[in-house]
Coordinates of C-alpha atoms in Angstrom, one line a residue:
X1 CA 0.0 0.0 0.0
X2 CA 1.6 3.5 -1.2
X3 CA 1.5 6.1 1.5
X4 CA 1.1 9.4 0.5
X5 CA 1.7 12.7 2.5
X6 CA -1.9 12.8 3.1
X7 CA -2.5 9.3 4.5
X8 CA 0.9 10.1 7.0
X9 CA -1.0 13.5 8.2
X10 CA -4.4 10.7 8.5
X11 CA -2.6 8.1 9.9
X12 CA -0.7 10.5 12.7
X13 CA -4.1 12.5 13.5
X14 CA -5.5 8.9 14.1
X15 CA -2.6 7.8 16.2
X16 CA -2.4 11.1 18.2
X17 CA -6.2 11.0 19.1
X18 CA -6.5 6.6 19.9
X19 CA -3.4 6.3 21.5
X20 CA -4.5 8.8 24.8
X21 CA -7.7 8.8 25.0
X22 CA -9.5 5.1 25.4
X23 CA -11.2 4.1 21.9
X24 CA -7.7 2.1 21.1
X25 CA -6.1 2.8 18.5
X26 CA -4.8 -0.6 17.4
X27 CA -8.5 -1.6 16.7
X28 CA -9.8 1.0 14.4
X29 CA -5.9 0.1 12.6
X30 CA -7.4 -3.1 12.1
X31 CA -10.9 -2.0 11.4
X32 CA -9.8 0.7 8.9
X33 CA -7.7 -2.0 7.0
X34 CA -10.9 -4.4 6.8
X35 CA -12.8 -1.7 5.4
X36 CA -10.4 -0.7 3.1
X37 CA -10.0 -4.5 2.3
X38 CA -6.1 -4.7 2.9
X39 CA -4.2 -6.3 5.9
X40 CA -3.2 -4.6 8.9
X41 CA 0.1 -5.2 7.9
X42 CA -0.3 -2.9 4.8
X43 CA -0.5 0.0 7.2
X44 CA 2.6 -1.2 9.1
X45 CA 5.2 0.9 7.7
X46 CA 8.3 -0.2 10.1
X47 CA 9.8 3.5 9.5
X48 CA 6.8 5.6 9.8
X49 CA 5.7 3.6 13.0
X50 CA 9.1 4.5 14.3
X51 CA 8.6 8.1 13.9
X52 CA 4.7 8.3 14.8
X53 CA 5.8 6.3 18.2
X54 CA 8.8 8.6 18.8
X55 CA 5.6 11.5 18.3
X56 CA 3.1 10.2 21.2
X57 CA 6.4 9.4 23.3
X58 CA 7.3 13.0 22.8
X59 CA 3.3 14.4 24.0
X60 CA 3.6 12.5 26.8
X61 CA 7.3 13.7 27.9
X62 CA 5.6 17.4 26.9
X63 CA 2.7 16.9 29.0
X64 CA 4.2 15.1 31.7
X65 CA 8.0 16.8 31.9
X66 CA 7.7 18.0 35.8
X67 CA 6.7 14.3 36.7
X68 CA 9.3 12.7 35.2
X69 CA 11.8 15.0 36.3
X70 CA 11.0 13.8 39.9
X71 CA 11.3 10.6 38.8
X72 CA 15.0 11.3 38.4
X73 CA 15.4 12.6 41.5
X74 CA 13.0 12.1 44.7
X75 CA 10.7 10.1 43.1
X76 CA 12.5 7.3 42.3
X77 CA 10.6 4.5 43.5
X78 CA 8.3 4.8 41.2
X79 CA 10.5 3.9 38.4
X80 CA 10.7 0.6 39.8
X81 CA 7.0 0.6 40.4
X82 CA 6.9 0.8 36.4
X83 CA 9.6 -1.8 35.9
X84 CA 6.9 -3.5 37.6
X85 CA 4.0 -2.6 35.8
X86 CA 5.5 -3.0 32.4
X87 CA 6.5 -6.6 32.7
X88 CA 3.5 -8.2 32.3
X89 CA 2.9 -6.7 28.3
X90 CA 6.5 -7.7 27.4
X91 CA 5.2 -11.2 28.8
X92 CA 1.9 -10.8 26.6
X93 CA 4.0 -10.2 24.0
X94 CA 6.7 -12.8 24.0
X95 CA 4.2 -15.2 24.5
X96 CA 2.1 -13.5 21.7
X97 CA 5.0 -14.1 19.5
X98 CA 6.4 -17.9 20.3
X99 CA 2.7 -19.6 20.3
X100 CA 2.2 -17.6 16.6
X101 CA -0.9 -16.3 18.1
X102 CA -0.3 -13.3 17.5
X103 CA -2.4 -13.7 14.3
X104 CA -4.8 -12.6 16.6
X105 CA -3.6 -9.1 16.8
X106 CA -4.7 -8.6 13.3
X107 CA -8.5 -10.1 13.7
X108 CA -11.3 -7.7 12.9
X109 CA -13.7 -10.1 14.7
X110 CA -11.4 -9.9 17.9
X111 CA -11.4 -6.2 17.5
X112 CA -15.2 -5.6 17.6
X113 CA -15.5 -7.6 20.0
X114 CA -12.8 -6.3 22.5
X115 CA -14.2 -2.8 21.3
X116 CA -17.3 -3.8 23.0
X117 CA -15.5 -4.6 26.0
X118 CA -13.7 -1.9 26.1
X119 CA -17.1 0.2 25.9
X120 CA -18.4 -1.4 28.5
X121 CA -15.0 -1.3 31.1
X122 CA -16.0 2.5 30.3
X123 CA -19.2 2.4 31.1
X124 CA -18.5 0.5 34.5
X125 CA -15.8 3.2 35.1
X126 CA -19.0 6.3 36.1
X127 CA -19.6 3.7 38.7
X128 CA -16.0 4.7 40.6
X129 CA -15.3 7.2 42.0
X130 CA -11.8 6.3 42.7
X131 CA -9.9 7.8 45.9
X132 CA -7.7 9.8 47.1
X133 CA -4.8 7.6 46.9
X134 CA -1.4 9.2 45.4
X135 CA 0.3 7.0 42.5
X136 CA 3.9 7.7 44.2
X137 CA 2.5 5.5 47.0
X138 CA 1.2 2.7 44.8
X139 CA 1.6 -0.2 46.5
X140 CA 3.6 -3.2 44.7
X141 CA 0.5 -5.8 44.5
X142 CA -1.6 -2.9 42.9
X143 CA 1.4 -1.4 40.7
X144 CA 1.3 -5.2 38.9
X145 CA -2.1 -5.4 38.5
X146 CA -2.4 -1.8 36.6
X147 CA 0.3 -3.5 34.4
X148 CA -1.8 -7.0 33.9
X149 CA -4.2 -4.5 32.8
X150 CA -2.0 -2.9 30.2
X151 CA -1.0 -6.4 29.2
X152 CA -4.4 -7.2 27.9
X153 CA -4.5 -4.0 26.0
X154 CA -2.3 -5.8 23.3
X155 CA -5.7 -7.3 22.0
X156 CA -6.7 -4.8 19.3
X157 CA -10.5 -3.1 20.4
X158 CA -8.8 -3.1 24.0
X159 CA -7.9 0.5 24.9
X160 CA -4.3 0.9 27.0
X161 CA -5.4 4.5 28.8
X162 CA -9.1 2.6 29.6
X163 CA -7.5 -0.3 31.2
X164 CA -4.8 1.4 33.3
X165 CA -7.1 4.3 34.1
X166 CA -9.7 1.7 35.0
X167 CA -7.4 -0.3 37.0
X168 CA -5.8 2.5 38.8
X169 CA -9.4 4.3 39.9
X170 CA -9.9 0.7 41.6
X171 CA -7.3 0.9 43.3
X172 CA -8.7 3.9 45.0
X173 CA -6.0 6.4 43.2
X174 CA -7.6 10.1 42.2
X175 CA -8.8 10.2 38.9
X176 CA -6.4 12.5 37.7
X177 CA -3.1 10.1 39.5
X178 CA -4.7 7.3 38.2
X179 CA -4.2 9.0 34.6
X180 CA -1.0 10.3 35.4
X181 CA 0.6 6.6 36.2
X182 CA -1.3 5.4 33.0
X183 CA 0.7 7.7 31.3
X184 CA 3.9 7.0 32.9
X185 CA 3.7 3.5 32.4
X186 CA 3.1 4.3 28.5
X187 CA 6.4 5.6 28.1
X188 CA 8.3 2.2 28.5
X189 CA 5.9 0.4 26.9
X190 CA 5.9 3.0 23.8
X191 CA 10.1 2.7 24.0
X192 CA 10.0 -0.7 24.0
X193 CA 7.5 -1.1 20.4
X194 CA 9.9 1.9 18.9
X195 CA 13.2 -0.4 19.7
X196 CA 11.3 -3.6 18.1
X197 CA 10.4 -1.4 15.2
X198 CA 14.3 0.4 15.0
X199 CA 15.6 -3.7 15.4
X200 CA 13.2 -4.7 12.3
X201 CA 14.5 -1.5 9.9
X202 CA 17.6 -2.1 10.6
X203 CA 17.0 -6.0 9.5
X204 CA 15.6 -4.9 6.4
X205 CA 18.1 -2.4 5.8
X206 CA 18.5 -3.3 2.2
X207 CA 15.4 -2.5 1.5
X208 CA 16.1 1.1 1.8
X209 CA 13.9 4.1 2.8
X210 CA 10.2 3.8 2.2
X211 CA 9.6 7.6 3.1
X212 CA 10.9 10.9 3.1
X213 CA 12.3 11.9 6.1
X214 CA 10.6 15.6 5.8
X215 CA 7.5 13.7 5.9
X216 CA 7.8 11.1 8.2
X217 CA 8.9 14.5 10.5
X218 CA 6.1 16.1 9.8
X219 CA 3.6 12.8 11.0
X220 CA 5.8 12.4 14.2
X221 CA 4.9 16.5 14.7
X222 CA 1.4 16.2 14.2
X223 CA 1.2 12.6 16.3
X224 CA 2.8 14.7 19.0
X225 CA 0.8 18.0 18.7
X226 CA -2.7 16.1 18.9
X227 CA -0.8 13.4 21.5
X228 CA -1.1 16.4 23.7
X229 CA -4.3 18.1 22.8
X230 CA -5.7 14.2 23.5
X231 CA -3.5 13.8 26.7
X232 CA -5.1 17.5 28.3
X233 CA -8.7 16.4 27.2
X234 CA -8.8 12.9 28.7
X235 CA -7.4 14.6 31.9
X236 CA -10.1 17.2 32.0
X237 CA -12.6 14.6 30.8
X238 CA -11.4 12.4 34.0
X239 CA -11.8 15.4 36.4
X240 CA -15.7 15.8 35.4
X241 CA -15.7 11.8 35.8
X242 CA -17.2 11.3 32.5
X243 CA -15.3 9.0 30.9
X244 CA -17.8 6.4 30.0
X245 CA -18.7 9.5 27.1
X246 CA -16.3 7.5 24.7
X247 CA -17.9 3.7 25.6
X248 CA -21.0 4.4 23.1
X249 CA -17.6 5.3 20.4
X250 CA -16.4 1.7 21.3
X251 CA -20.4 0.8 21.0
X252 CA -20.6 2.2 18.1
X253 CA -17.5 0.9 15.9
X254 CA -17.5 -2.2 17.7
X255 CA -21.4 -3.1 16.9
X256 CA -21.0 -1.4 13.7
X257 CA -18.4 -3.4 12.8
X258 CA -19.9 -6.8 13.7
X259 CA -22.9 -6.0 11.5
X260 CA -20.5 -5.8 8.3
X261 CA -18.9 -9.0 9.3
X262 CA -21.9 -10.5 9.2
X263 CA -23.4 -9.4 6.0
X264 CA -20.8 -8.8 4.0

């Protein structure tokens, strides 16, 4: 599949907007590519998802910059906390990858469906409040259990930020900390699918570049620019506790989506 400048500035709006807030974006990939009647993998351009990853990675860094600061300094236990949290995913996904059912990743049955879950892990979210708990206090139990949660986000249809924000209000955290160790804990994870992605280009080296660099700059600027837009919305969206707004989204691609599986 050719990608043109216009599909980069699509492609990096999309990823800006499902990567924060919690429709995920890894479904509507797979959903798009259905109803475009190509593979997922036709949208996986090694290079540009390099650059569109190094772009969220940067919102969140933008957004987030006084946090992780202290993380550096007096705030160092909870870098371990998300050591903690983010071995469960890279579990997922070694497993994932040595059982070959990772095929899965690509369904866009298994995308509707976890779509609808994730609408309705939204939904159940209006029914918690949450505490008053502060992240940097996390205990160890609850630190791996908000990274279980980001471990089942690898299904496509399963949002990352609606499972960790989910998971963290239940542990009693304040909406908005719950939101901020969602986003902490994305940065490793976001590192660790840019490395994979780096290792692959530089195993197909030979194949030479795919893109222009001006424009695979310019997606990585806009992913970042609407990373943080998305980032600042889901925040505010959190502190008027209505996130279950985006479960009748999920409803609606989700349902929408099983309806044209079944006729088509």
């Amino acid at each position: 599949m050719h990608t043109s400048f216009w599909q980069i500035v699509v492609l990096a709006i999309v990823q800006g907007i499902a990567e924060f807030l919690p429709i995920s974006s890894s479904g509507h990939v797979v959903i798009l590519a259905t109803l475009l009647g190509v593979t997922a993998e036709q949208f996986d351009v090694v290079e540009l998802n390099i650059f569109l990853h190094l772009g969220t990675f940067a919102s969140i860094v933008a957004y987030y910059w006084r946090e992780i600061l202290r993380l550096l300094s007096e705030d160092r236990r909870v870098v371990a906390l998300l050591v903690l949290g983010t071995i469960p995913a890279v579990a997922a996904a070694l497993i994932l990858k040595a059982t070959d059912l990772d095929q899965i990743l690509e369904s866009p049955l298994v995308a509707a469906i976890c779509l609808l879950a994730t609408g309705g892990l939204l939904l159940w979210t209006s029914c918690q409040a949450g505490g008053d708990a502060d992240y940097r206090k996390l205990p160890w139990l609850q630190a791996l259990g908000i990274g279980i949660a980001q471990a089942i986000a690898i299904l496509p249809g399963i949002s990352r930020s609606g499972m960790t924000i989910a998971a963290g209000l239940k542990t009693e955290l304040k909406p908005q900390q719950a939101a901020t160790f969602s986003f902490l804990l994305a940065l490793p994870a976001i590192l660790g699918a840019t490395t994979w992605e780096v290792l692959q280009r530089m195993r197909d080296a030979e194949v030479g570049p795919q893109l222009p660099l001006s424009q695979l700059l310019g997606g990585a600027l806009i992913a970042a620019v609407v990373g943080y837009v998305s980032i600042a919305l889901l925040v505010r969206v959190l502190e008027k506790k209505r996130l279950h707004y985006f479960a009748w989204w999920c409803f609606l691609v989700g349902g929408g989506m099983l309806i044209y599986l079944a006729v088509r």
